[in-house]
CSV table of C-alpha atoms in Angstrom, one decimal:
chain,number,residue,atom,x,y,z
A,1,UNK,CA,-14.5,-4.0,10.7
A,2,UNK,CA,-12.9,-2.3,7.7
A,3,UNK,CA,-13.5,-3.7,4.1
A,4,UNK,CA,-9.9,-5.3,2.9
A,5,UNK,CA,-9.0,-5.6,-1.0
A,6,UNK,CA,-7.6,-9.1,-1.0
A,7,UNK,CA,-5.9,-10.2,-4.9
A,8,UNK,CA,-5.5,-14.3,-4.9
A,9,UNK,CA,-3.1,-16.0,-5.8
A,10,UNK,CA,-2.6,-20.0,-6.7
A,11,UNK,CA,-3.0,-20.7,-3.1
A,12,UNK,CA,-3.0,-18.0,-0.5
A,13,UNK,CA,-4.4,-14.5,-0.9
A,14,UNK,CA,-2.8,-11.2,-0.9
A,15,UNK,CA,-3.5,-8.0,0.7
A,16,UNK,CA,-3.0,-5.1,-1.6
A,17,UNK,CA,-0.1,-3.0,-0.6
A,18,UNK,CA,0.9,0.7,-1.6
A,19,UNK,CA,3.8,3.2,-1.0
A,20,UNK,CA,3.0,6.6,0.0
A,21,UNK,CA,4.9,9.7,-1.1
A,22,UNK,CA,4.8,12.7,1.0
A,23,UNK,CA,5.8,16.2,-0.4
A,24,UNK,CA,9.0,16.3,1.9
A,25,UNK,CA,10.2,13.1,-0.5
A,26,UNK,CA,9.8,10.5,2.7
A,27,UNK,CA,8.3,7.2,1.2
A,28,UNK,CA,6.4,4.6,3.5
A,29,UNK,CA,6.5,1.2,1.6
A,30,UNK,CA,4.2,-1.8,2.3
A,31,UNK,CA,1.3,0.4,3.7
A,32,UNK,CA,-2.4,-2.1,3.7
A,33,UNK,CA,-5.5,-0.5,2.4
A,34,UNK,CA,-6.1,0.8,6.3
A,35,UNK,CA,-3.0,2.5,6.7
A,36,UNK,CA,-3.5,4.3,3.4
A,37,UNK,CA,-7.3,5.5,4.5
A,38,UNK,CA,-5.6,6.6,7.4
A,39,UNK,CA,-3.0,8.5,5.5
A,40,UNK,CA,-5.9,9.7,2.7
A,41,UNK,CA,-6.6,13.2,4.5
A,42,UNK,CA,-3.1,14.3,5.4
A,43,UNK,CA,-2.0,17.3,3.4
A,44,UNK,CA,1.7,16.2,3.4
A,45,UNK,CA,0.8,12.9,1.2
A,46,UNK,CA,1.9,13.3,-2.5
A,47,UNK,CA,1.3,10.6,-4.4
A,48,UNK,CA,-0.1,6.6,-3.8
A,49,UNK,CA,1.8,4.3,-5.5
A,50,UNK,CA,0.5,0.5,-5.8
A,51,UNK,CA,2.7,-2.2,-5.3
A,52,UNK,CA,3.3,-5.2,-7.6
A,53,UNK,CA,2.6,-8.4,-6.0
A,54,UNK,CA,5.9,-10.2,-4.8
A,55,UNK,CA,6.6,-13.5,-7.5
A,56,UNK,CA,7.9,-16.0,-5.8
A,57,UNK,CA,10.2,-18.1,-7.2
A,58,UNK,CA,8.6,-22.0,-8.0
């Protein structure tokens, strides 16, 4: 089973998400630390953004 980055929060935890941006411009938003590994060894990838965790409003 693959190792997950989880951030918590108050209550529930969060799996770290990232956007991926390939040299052709495409972005792929919400990606999990799998898909990313997955994506790690393609030459088209760019640049890995992380994500800010979504604040929900209380």
């Amino acid at each position: 089973m693959a190792a997950q980055h989880l951030r918590a929060r108050a209550s529930r935890p969060e799996l770290q998400r990232y956007t991926l941006e390939f040299r052709n411009g495409e972005l792929l938003r919400h990606q999990d630390p799998l898909a990313l590994a997955q994506y790690r060894s393609d030459a088209r990838l760019a640049r890995v953004h992380p994500e800010q965790p979504l604040q929900l409003a209380s």
